[in-house]
Coordinates of N, CA and C in Angstrom, one line a residue:
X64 N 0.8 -1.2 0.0 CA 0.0 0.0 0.0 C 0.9 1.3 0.0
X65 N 1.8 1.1 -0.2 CA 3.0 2.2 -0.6 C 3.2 3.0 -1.4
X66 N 3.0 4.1 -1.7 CA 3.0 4.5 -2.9 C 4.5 4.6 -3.5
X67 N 4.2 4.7 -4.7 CA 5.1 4.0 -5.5 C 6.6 4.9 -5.7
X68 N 7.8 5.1 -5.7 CA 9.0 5.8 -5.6 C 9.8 5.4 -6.8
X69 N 10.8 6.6 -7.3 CA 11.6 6.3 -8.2 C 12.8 7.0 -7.5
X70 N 13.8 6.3 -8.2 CA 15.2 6.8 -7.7 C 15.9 6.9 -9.2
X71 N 17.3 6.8 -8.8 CA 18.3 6.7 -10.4 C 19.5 5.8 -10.0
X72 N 20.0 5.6 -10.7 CA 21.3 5.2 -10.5 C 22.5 5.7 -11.5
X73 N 23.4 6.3 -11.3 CA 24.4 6.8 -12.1 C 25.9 6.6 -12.1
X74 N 26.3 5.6 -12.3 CA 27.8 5.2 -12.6 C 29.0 5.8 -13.2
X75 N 29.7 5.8 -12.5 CA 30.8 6.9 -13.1 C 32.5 6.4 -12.9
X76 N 33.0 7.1 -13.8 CA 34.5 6.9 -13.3 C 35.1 7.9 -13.2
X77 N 36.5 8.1 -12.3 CA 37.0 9.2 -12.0 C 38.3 9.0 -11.8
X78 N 39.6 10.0 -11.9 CA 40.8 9.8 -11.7 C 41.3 10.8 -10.6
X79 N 42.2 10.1 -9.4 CA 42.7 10.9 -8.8 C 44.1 10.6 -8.9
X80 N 44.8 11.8 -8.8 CA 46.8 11.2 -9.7 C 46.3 10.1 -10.6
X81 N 47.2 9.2 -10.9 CA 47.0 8.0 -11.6 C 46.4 7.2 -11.6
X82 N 45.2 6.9 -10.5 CA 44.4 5.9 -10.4 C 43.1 6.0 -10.4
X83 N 42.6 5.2 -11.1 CA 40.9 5.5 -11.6 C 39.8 4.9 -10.6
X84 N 39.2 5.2 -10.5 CA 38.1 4.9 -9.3 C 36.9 4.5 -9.8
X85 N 35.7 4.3 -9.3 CA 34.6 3.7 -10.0 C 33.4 4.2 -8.3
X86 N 32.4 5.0 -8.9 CA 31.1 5.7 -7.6 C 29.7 5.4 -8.2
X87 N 28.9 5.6 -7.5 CA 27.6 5.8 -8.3 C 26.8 6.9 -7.0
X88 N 27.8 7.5 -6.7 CA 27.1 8.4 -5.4 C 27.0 9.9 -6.4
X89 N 25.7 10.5 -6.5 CA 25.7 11.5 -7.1 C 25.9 13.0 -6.1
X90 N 25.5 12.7 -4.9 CA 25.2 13.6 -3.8 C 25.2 12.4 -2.4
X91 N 25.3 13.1 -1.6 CA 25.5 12.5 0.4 C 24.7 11.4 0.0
X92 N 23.6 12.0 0.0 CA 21.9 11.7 0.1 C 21.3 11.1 -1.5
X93 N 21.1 10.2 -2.2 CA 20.8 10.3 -3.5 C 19.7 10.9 -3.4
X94 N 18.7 11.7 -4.4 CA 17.4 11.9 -4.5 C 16.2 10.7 -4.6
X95 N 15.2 10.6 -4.0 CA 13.9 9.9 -4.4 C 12.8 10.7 -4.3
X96 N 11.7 10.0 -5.7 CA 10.4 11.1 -5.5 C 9.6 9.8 -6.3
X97 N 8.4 10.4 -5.9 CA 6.9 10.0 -6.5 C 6.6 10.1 -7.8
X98 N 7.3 11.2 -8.1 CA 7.4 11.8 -9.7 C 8.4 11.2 -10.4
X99 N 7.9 10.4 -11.9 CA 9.2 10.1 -12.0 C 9.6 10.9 -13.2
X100 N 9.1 11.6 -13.9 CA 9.2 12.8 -14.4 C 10.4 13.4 -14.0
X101 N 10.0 14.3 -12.5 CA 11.2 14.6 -11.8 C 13.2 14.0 -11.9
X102 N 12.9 12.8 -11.7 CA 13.9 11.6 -11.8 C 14.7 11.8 -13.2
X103 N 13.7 11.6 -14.1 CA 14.1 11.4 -15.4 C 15.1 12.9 -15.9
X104 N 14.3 14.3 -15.1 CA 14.7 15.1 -15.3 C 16.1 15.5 -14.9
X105 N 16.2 15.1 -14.0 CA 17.6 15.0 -13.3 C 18.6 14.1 -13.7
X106 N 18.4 13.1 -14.1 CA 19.0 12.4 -14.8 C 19.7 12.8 -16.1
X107 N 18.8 13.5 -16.8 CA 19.4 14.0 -17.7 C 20.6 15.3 -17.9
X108 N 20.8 15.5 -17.0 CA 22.1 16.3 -16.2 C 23.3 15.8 -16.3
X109 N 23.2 14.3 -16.1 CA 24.6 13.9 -16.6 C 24.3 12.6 -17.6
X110 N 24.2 12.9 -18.7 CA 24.2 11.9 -20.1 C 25.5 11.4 -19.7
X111 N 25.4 10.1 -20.8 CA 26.7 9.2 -21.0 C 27.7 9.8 -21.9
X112 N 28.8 9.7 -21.1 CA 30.0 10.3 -22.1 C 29.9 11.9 -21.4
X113 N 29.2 12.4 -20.6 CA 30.0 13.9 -20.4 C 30.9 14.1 -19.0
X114 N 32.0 15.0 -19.4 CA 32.7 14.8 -18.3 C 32.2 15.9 -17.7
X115 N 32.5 16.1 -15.9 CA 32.3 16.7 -15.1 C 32.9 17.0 -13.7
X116 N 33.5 18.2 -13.3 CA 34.0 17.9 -11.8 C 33.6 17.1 -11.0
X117 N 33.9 16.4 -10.1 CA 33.8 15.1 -8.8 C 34.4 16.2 -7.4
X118 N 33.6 16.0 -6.8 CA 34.2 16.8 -5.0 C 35.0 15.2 -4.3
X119 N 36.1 15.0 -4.4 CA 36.6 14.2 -4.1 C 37.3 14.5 -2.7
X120 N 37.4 13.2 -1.8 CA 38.1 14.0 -0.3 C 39.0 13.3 -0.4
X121 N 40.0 14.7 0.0 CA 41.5 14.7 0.0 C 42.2 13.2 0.6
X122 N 41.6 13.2 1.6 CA 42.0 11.9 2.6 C 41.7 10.9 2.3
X123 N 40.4 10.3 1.6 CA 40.1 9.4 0.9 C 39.3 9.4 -0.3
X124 N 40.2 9.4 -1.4 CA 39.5 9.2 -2.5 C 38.5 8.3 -3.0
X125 N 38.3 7.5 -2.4 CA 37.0 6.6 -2.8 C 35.7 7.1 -2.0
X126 N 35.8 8.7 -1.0 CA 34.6 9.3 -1.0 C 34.4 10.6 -1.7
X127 N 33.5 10.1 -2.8 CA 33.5 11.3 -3.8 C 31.3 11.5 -4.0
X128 N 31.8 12.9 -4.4 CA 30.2 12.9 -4.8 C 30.1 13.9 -6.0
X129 N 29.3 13.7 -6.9 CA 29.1 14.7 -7.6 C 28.6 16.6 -7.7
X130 N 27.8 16.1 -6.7 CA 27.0 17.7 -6.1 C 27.2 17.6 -4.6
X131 N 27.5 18.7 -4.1 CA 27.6 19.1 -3.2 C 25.7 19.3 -2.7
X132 N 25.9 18.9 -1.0 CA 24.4 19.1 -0.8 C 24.4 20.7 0.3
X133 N 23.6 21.4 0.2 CA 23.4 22.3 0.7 C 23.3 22.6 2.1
X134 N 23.4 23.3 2.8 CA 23.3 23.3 4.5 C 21.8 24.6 4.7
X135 N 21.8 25.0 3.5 CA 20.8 25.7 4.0 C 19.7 25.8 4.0
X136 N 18.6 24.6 4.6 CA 17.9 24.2 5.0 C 18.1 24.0 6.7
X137 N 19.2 23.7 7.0 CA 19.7 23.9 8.4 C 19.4 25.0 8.8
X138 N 20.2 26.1 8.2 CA 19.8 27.5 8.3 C 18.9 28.2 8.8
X139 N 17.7 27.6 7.7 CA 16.8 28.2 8.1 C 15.8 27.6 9.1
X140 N 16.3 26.8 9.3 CA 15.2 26.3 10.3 C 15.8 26.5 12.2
X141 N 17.4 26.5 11.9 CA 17.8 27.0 13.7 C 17.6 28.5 13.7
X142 N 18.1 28.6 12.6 CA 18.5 30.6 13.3 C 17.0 31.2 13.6
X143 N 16.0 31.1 13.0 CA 14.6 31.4 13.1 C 14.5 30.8 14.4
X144 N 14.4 29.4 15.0 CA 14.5 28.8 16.2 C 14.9 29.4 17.4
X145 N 16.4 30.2 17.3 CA 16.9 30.5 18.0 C 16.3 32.0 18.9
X146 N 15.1 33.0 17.9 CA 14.5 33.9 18.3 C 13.5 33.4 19.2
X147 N 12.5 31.9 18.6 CA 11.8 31.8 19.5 C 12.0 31.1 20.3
X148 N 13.1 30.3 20.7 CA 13.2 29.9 22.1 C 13.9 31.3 22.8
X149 N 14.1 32.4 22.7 CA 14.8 33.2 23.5 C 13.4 34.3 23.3
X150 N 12.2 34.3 22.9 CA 11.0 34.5 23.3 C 10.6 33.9 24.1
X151 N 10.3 32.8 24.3 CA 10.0 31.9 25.3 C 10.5 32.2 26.9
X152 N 11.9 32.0 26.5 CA 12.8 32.3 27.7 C 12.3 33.9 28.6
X153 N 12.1 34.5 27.6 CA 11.7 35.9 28.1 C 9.8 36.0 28.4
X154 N 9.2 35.4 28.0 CA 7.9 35.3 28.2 C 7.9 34.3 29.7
X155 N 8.5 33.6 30.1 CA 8.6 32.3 31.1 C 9.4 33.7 31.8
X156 N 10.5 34.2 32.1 CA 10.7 35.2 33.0 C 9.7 36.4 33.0
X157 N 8.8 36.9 32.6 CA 7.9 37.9 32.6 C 6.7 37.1 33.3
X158 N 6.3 35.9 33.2 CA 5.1 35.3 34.1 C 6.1 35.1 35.3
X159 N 7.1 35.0 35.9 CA 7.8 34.2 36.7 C 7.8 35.7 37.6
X160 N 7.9 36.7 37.2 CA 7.8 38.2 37.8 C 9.6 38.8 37.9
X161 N 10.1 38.1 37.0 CA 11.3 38.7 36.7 C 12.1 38.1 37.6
X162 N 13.3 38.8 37.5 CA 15.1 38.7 38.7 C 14.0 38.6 40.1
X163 N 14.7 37.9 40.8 CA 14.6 38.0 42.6 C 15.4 38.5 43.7
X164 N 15.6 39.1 44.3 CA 17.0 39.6 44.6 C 16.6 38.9 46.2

């Protein structure tokens, strides 16, 4: 009773100094959706045969990804956070009747 998901798969090869490698990691996270539309569309981003930069890590080359994933989604959702728990904080000292000395 699941509804139904599409993913991709994308195979690739890459060289770092002289040695060639082999990924199918496009991003951290691959994408999946409902749409396969969507899928198809993204996929078509990297046809067979085009070459492309790889984010390779220095320390180990066999962790590579093609796109970098974004952090700003993080962003937006602490720093907004951070006003209203320090609302809070100040509403909970205003019922509390403030400092006590």
């Amino acid at each position: 009773s699941s509804p139904q998901t599409f993913s991709y798969q994308i195979e690739y090869t890459y060289v770092v100094g002289d040695k060639g490698f082999q990924s199918d990691q496009v991003k951290r996270v691959n994408k999946k959706s409902a749409h396969r539309h969507r899928i198809e569309k993204y996929v078509e981003r990297y046809p067979v045969g085009k070459a492309t930069e790889a984010f390779v890590d220095p320390n180990d080359p066999t962790k590579v990804v093609l796109e970098h994933d974004t952090r700003a989604v993080l962003y937006t959702i602490w720093f907004p956070g951070l006003f209203v728990v320090a609302g809070m904080g100040i509403a909970v000292a205003s019922v509390r009747g403030g400092r006590s000395r």
